[in-house]
Short mmCIF file of C-alpha atoms and ligand atoms in Angstrom, two decimals:
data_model
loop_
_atom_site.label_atom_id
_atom_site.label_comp_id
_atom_site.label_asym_id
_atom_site.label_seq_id
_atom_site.Cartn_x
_atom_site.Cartn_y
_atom_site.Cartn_z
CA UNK A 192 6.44 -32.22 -14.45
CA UNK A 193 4.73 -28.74 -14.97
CA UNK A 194 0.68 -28.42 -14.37
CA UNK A 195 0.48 -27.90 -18.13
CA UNK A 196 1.85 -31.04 -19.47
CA UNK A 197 0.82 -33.21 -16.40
CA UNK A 198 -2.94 -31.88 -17.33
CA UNK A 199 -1.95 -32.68 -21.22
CA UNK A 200 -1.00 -36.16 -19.88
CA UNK A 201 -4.30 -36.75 -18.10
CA UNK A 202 -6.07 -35.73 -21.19
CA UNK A 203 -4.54 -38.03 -23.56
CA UNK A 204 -4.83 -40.71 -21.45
CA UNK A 205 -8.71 -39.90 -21.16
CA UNK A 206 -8.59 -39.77 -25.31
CA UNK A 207 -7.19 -43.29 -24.75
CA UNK A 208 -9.73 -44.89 -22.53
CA UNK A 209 -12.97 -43.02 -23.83
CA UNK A 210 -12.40 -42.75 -27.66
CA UNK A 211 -13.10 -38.79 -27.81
CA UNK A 212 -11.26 -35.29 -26.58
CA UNK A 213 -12.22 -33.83 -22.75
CA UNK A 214 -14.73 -31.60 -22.91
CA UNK A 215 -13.42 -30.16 -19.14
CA UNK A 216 -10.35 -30.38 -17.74
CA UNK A 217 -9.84 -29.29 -13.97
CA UNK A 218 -6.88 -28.98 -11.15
CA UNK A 219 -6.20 -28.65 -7.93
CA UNK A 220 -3.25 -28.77 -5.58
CA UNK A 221 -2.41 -30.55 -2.47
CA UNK A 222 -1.07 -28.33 0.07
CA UNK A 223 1.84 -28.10 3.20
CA UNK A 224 1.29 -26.45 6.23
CA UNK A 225 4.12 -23.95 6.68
CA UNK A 226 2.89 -23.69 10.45
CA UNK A 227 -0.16 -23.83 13.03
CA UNK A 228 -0.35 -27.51 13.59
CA UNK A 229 -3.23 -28.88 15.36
CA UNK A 230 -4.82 -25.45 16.17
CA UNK A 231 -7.60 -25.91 12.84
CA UNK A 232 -9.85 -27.45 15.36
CA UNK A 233 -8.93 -25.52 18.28
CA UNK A 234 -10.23 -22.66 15.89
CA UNK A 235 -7.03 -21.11 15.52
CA UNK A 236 -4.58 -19.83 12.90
CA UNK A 237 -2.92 -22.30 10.31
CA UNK A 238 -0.26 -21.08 7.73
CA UNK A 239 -0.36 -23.13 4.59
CA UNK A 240 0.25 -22.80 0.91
CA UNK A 241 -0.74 -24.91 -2.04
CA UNK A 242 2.12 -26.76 -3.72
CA UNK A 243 2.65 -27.32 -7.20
CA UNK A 244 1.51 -30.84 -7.02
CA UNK A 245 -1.77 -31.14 -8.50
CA UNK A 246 -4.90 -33.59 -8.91
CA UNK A 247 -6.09 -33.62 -12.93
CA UNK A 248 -9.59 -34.65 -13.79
CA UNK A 249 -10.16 -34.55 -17.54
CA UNK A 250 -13.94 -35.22 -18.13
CA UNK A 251 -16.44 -35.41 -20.91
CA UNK A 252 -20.74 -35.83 -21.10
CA UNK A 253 -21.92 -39.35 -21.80
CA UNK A 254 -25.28 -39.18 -21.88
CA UNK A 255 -26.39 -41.29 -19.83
CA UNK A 256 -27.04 -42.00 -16.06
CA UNK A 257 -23.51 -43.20 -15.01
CA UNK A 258 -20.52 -41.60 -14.10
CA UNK A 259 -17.59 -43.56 -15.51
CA UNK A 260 -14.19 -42.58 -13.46
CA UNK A 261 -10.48 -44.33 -14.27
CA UNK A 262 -7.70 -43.23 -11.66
CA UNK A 263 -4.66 -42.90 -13.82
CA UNK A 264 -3.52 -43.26 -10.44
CA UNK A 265 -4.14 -46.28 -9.73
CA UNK A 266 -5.49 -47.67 -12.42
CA UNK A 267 -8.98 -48.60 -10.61
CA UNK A 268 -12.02 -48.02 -12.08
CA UNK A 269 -15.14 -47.15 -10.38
CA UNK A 270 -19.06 -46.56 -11.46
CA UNK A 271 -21.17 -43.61 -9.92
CA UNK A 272 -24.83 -44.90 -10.58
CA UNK A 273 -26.81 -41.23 -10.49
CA UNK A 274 -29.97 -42.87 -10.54
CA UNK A 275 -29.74 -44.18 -6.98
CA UNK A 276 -29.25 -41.97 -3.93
CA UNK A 277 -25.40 -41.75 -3.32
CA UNK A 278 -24.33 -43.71 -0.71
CA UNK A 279 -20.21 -44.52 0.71
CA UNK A 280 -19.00 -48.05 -1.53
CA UNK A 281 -16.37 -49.87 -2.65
CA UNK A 282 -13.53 -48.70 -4.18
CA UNK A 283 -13.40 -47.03 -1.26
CA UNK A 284 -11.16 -44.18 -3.35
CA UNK A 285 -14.41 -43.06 -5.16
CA UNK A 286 -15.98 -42.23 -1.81
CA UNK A 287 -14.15 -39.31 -1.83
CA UNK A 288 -15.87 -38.31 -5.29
CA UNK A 289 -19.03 -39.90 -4.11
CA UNK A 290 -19.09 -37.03 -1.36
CA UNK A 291 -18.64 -34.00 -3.24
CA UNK A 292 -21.37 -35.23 -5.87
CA UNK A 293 -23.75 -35.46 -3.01
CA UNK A 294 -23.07 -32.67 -1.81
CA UNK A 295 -24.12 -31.04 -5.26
CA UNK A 296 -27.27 -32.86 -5.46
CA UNK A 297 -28.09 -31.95 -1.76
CA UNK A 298 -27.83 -28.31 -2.93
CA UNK A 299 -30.59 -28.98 -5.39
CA UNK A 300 -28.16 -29.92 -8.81
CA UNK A 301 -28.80 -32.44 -11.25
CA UNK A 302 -25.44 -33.91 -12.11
CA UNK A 303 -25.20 -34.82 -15.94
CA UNK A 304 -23.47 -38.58 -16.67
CA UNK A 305 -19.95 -38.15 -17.64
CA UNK A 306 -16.80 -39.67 -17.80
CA UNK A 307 -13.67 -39.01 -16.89
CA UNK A 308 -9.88 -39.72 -15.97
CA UNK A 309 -7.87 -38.53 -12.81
CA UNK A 310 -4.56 -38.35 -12.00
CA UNK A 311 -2.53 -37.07 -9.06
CA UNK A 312 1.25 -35.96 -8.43
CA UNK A 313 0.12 -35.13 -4.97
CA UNK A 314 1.80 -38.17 -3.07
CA UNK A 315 -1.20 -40.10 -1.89
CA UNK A 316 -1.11 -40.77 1.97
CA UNK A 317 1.68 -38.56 2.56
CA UNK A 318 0.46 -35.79 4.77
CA UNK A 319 0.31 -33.29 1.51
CA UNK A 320 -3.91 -33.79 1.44
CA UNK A 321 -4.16 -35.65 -1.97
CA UNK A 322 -8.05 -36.66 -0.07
CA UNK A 323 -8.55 -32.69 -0.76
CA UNK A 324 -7.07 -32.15 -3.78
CA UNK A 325 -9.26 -34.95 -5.20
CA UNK A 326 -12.64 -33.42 -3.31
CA UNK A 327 -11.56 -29.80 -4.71
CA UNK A 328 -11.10 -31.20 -8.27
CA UNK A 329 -14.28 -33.05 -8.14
CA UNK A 330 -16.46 -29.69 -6.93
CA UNK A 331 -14.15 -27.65 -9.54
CA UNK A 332 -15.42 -30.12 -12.25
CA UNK A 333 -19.03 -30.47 -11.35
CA UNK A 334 -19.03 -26.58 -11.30
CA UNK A 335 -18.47 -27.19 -14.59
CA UNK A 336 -20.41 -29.52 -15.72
CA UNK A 337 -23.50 -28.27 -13.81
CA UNK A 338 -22.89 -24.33 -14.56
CA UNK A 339 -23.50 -23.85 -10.48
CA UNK A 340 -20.86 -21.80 -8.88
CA UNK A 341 -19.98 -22.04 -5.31
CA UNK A 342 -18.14 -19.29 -3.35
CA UNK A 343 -15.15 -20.48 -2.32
CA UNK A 344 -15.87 -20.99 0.88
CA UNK A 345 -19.00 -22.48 0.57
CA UNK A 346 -17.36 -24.77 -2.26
CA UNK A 347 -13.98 -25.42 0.82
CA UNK A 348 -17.09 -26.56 3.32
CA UNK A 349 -18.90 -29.18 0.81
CA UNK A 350 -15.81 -30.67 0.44
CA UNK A 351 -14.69 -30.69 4.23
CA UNK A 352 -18.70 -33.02 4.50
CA UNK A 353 -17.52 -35.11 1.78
CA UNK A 354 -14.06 -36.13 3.69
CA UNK A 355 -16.63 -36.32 6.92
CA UNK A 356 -19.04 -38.12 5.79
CA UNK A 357 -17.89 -40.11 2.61
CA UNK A 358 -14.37 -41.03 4.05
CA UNK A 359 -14.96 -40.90 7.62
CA UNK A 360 -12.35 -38.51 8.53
CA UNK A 361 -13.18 -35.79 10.86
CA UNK A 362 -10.50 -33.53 9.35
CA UNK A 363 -10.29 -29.48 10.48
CA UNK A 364 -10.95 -26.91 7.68
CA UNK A 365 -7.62 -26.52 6.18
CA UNK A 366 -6.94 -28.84 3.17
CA UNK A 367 -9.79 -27.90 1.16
CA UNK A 368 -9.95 -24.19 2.23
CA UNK A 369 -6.39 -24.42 0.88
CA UNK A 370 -7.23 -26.40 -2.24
CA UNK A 371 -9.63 -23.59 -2.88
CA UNK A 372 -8.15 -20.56 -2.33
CA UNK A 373 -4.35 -20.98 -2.73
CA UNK A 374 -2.72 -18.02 -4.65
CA UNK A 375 0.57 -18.75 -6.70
CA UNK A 376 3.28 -16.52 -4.79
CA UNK A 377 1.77 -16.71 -1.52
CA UNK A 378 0.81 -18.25 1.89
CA UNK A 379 -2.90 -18.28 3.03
CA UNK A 380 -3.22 -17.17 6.77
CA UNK A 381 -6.50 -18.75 7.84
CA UNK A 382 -8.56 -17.91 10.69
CA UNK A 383 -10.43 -21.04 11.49
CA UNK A 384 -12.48 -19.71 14.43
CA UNK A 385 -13.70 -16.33 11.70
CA UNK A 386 -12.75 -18.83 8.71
CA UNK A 387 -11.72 -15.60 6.80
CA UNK A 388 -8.13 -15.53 5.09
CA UNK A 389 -5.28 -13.52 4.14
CA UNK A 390 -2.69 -13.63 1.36
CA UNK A 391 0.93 -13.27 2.69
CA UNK A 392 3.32 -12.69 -0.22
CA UNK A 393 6.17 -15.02 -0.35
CA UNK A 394 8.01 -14.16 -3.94
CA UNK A 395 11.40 -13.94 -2.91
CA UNK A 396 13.62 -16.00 -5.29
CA UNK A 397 16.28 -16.93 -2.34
CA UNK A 398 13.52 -18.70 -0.67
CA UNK A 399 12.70 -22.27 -1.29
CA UNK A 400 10.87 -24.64 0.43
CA UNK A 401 11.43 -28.22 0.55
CA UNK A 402 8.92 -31.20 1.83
CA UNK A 403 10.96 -34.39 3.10
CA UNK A 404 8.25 -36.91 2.68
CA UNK A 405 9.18 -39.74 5.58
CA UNK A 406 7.36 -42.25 3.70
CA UNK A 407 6.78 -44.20 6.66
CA UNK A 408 2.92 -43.95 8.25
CA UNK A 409 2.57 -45.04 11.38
CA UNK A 410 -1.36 -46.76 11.88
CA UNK A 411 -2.00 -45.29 15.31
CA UNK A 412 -3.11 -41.99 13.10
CA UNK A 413 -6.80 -42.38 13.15
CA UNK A 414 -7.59 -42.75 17.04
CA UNK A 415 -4.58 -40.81 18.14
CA UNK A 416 -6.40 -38.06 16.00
CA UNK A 417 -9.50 -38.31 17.64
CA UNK A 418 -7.95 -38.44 21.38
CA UNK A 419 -5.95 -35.36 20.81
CA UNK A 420 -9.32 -34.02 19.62
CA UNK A 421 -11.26 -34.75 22.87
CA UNK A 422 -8.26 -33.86 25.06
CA UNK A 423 -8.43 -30.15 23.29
CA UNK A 424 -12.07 -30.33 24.45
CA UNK A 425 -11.43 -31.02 27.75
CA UNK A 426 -8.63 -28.63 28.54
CA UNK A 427 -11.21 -26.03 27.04
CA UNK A 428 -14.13 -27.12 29.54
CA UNK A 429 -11.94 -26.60 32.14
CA UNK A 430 -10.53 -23.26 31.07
CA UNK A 431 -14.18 -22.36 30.72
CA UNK A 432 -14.37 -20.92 26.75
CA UNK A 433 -15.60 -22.46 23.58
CA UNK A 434 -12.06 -23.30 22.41
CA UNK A 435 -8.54 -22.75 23.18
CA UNK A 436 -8.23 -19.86 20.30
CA UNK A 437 -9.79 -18.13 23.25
CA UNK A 438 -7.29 -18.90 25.82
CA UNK A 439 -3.29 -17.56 26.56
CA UNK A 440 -0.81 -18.98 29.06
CA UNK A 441 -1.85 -17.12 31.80
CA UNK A 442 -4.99 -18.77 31.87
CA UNK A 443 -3.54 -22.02 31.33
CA UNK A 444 -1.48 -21.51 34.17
CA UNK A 445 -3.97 -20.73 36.92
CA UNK A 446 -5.68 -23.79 35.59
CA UNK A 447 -2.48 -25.86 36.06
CA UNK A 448 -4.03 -27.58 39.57
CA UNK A 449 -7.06 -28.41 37.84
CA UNK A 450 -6.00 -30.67 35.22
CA UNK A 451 -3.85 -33.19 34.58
CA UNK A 452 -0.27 -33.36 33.18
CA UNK A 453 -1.26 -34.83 29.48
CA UNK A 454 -4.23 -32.10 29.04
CA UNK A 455 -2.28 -29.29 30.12
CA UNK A 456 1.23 -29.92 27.81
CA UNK A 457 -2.13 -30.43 24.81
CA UNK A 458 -3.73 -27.00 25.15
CA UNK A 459 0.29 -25.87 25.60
CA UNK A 460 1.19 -26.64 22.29
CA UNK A 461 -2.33 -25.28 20.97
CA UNK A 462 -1.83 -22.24 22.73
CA UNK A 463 1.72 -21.33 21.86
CA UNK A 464 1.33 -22.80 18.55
CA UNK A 465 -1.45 -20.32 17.76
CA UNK A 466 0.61 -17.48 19.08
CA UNK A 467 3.72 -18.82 16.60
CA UNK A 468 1.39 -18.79 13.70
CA UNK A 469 1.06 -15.13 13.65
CA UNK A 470 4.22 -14.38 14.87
CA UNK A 471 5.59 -16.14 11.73
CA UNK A 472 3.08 -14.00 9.34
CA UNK A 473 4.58 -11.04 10.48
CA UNK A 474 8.40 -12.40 9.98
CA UNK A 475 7.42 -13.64 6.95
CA UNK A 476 6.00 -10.16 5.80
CA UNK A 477 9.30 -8.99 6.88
CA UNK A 478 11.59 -11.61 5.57
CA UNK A 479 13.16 -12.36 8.29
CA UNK A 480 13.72 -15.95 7.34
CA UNK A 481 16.20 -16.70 10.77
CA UNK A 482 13.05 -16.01 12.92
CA UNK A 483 10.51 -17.89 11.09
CA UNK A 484 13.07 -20.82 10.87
CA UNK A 485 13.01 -20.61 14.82
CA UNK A 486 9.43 -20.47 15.06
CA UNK A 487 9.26 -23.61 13.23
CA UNK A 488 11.67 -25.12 15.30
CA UNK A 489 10.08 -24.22 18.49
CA UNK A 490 6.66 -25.58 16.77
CA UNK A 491 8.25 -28.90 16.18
CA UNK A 492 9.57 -29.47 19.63
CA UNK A 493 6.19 -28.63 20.64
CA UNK A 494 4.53 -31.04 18.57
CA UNK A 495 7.11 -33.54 19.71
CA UNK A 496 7.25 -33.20 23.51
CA UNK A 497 3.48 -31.62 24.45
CA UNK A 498 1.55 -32.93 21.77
CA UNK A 499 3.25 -36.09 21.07
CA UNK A 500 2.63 -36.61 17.34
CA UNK A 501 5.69 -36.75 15.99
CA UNK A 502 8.09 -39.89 15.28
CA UNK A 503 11.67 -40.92 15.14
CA UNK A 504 11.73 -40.58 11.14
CA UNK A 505 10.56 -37.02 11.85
CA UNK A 506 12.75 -36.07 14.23
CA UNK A 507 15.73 -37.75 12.59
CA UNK A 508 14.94 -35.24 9.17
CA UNK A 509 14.60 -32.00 11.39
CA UNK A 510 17.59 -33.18 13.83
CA UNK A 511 19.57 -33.27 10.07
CA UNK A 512 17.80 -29.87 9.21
CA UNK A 513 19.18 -28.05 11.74
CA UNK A 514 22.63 -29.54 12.09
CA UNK A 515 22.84 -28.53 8.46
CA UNK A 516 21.79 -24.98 9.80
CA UNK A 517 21.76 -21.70 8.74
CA UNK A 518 25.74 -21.83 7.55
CA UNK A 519 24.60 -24.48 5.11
CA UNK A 520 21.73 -22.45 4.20
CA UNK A 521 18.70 -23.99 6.44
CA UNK A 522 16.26 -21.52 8.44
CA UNK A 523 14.42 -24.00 9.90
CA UNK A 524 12.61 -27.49 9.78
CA UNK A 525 9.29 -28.80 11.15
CA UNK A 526 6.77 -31.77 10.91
CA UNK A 527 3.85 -30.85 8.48
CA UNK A 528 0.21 -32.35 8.67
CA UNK A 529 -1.04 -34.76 11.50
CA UNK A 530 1.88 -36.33 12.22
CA UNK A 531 2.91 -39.87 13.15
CA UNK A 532 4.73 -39.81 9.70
CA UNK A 533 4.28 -37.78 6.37
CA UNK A 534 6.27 -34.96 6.29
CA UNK A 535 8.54 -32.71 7.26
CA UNK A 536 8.87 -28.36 5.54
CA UNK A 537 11.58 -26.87 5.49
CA UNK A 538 12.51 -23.13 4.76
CA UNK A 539 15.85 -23.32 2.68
CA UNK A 540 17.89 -21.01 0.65
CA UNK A 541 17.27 -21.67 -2.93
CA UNK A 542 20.99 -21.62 -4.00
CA UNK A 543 21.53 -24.60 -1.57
CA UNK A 544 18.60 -26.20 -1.93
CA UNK A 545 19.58 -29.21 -3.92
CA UNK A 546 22.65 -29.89 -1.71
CA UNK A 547 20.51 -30.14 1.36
CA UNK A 548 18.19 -32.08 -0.33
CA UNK A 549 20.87 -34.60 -1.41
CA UNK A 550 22.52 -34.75 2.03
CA UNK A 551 19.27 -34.77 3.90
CA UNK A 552 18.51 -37.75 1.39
CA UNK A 553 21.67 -39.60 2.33
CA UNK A 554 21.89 -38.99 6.03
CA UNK A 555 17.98 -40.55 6.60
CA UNK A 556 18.43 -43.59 4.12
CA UNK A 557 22.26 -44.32 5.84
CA UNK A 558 20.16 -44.37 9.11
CA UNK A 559 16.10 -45.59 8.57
CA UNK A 560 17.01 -47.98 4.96
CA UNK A 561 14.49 -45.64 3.57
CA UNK A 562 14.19 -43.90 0.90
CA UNK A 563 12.86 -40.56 1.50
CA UNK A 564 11.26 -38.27 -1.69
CA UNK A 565 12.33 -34.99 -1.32
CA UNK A 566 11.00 -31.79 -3.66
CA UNK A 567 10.72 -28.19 -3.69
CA UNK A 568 7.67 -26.32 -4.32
CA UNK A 569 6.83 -22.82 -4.73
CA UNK A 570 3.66 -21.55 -3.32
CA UNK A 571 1.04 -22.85 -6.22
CA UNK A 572 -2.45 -21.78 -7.42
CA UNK A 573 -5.32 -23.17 -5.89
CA UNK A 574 -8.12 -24.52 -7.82
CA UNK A 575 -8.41 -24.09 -11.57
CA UNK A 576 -10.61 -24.58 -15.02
CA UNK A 577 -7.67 -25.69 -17.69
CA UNK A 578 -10.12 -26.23 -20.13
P1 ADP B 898 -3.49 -37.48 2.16
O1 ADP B 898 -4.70 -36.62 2.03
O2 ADP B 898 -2.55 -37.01 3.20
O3 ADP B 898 -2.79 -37.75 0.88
P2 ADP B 898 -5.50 -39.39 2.90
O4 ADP B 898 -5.45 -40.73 3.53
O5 ADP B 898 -6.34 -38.35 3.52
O6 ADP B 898 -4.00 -38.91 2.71
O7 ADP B 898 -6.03 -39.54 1.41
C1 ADP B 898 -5.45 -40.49 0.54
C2 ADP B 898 -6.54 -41.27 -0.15
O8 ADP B 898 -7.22 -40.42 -1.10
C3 ADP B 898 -6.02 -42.41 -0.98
O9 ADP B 898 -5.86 -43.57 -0.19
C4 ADP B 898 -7.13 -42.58 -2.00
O10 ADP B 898 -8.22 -43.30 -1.44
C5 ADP B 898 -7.61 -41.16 -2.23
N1 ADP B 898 -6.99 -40.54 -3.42
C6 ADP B 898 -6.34 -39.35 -3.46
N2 ADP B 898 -5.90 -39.09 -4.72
C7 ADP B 898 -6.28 -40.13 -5.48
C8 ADP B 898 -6.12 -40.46 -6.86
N3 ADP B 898 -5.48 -39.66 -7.70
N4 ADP B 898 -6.65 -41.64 -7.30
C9 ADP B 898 -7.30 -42.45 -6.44
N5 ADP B 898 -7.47 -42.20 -5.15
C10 ADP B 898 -6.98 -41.05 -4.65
MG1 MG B 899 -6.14 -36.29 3.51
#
């Protein structure tokens, strides 16, 4: 379904529950890395774009001291008490709203009551950052409703502290920088260590992408996370600089003797992954779709073999990818997002697109018994006032 009529949805359904029309009504898009996995925090390059998959808030005043939100999503319901200081609760989903609202207050705002109805096409827990697309709504509609308007990456940061400290997550800067800023027609090439960005067309109609969504999630997510986190830290003590944006192979190995096996194949991947990332820019300005498909490749095996976040559902969808191959029309396949399971992108020729889809489809169900959810996107609009 199109932004347009998923946002007319959401608004009818808020007409439904609250007796009157929206007064606001707000999107903004989940996102898929293209490439640069694991290097946010090392303060390197990621390569994202915002898909057309979008989190809808509809929202109207209610006078009073309350906020009033319904997840169309869900269907839970959940009371914001603005009267009291703002503090994580149950349903736990509403933290993520609780976060950005405190963040508001904290920058001196007085939030009006209101009510309002969400809804998400953003598959939730799937590696796509539905967490930021709800944040990035939230600030979008509080914007709004408050008439205080953040720069975007001020606006990217308050919603990075609400994932922090409302959800506990201690996630890198690139969902909500992405939320933010996406531009329909193009990637977003984000410096993490300068946290300044740069549009990279990608317009060309014989290019699709497609996300494989595993839908398997493996639960060692959370503290893996964390540990590949501290082991980044440590191979960057020992290569003496502030993070391993600021070292190259070389470096790494003269160090070799001086750490062990599992640190050095971590700052590895960071390092070469970095050095992918741009590499892939500058294809991609080119269109040379055969060597970004490679790059992603070679980023894959190193997420699987020196990093170690990827799975056997993961593996299985880019070992399909890349039998299918260029012949059949595939560039080249990757694991997206933290890893562990979520999902896989996938640079495709459009003409084939829904053939690979249906064949990658078969293949994984024939051999997992599960059903995968497969779509195209191309590369959407970040944040937006509908209404
Ligand atoms: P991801 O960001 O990859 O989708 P996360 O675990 O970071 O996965 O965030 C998913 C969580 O965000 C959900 O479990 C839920 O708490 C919250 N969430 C996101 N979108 C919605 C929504 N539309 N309605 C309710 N909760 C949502
Ligand atoms: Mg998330």
């Amino acid at each position: 379904m199109n932004l347009e009529n998923f946002a007319a949805e959401t608004a009818g359904k808020f007409e439904r529950k609250f007796k009157r029309k929206p007064e606001w009504i707000v999107a903004a898009p989940g996102r898929v890395n293209l490439i640069g996995e694991h290097t946010d925090y090392n303060d390197g390059f990621v390569f994202p774009m915002g898909i057309e998959r979008y989190t809808v808030i509809a929202a109207a005043p209610n006078n009073s001291r309350t906020i009033q939100l319904l997840s169309a999503t869900n269907g839970g319901t959940a009371t914001i008490d603005l009267t009291k200081p703002i503090i994580r609760g149950e349903p736990s989903w509403a933290n993520y709203v609780r976060g950005v609202i405190d963040g508001f207050i904290k920058k001196g705002q007085s939030i009006p009551g209101f009510d309002a109805v969400l809804d998400s096409n953003v598959p939730m827990g799937g590696g796509l950052s539905s967490s930021a697309a709800l944040e990035v709504a939230t600030a979008t509609l509080l914007e709004e409703a408050t008439g205080f308007k953040l720069d975007p990456v001020e606006k990217a940061l308050l919603a990075q502290k609400a994932e922090h400290d409302f959800a506990g997550v201690p996630c890198g800067i690139m969902d909500q920088f992405t939320s933010v800023m996406a531009k329909k027609g193009h990637l977003l090439l984000l410096d993490c260590r300068s946290r300044t960005t740069e549009l990279v067309p990608l317009t060309d109609p014989g290019i699709t992408i497609l996300i494989v969504n595993t839908n398997v999630k493996h639960e060692l997510t959370g503290g893996e996370y964390a540990k590949r986190r501290a082991q980044c830290e440590k191979a960057a003590s020992i290569l003496g600089v502030p993070s391993l944006r600021s070292a190259t192979m070389p470096m790494l190995e003269a160090a070799r003797g001086r750490m062990d096996d599992v640190i050095f194949r971590r700052a590895r991947h960071v390092i070469t992954e970095i050095e992918r990332t741009l590499e892939a820019a500058q294809e991609i300005r080119q269109s040379h779709w055969s060597q970004v498909g490679k790059l992603m490749y070679a980023s894959h095996l190193s997420l699987r073999d020196d990093f170690e976040v990827s799975c056997s559902e993961l593996d299985l969808v880019v070992d399909i990818a890349r039998e299918i191959g260029e012949a059949g029309g595939v560039y080249g396949c990757r694991m997206t997002g933290g890893g562990f399971g979520g999902c896989t992108v996938a640079l495709v020729q459009s003409g084939l697109s829904g053939q690979i889809t249906s064949h990658i489809g078969r293949v994984y169900q024939e051999k997992t018994r599960i059903e995968p959810a497969i779509f195209s996107s191309r590369p959407g609009q970040g944040a937006m006032v509908l209404k």
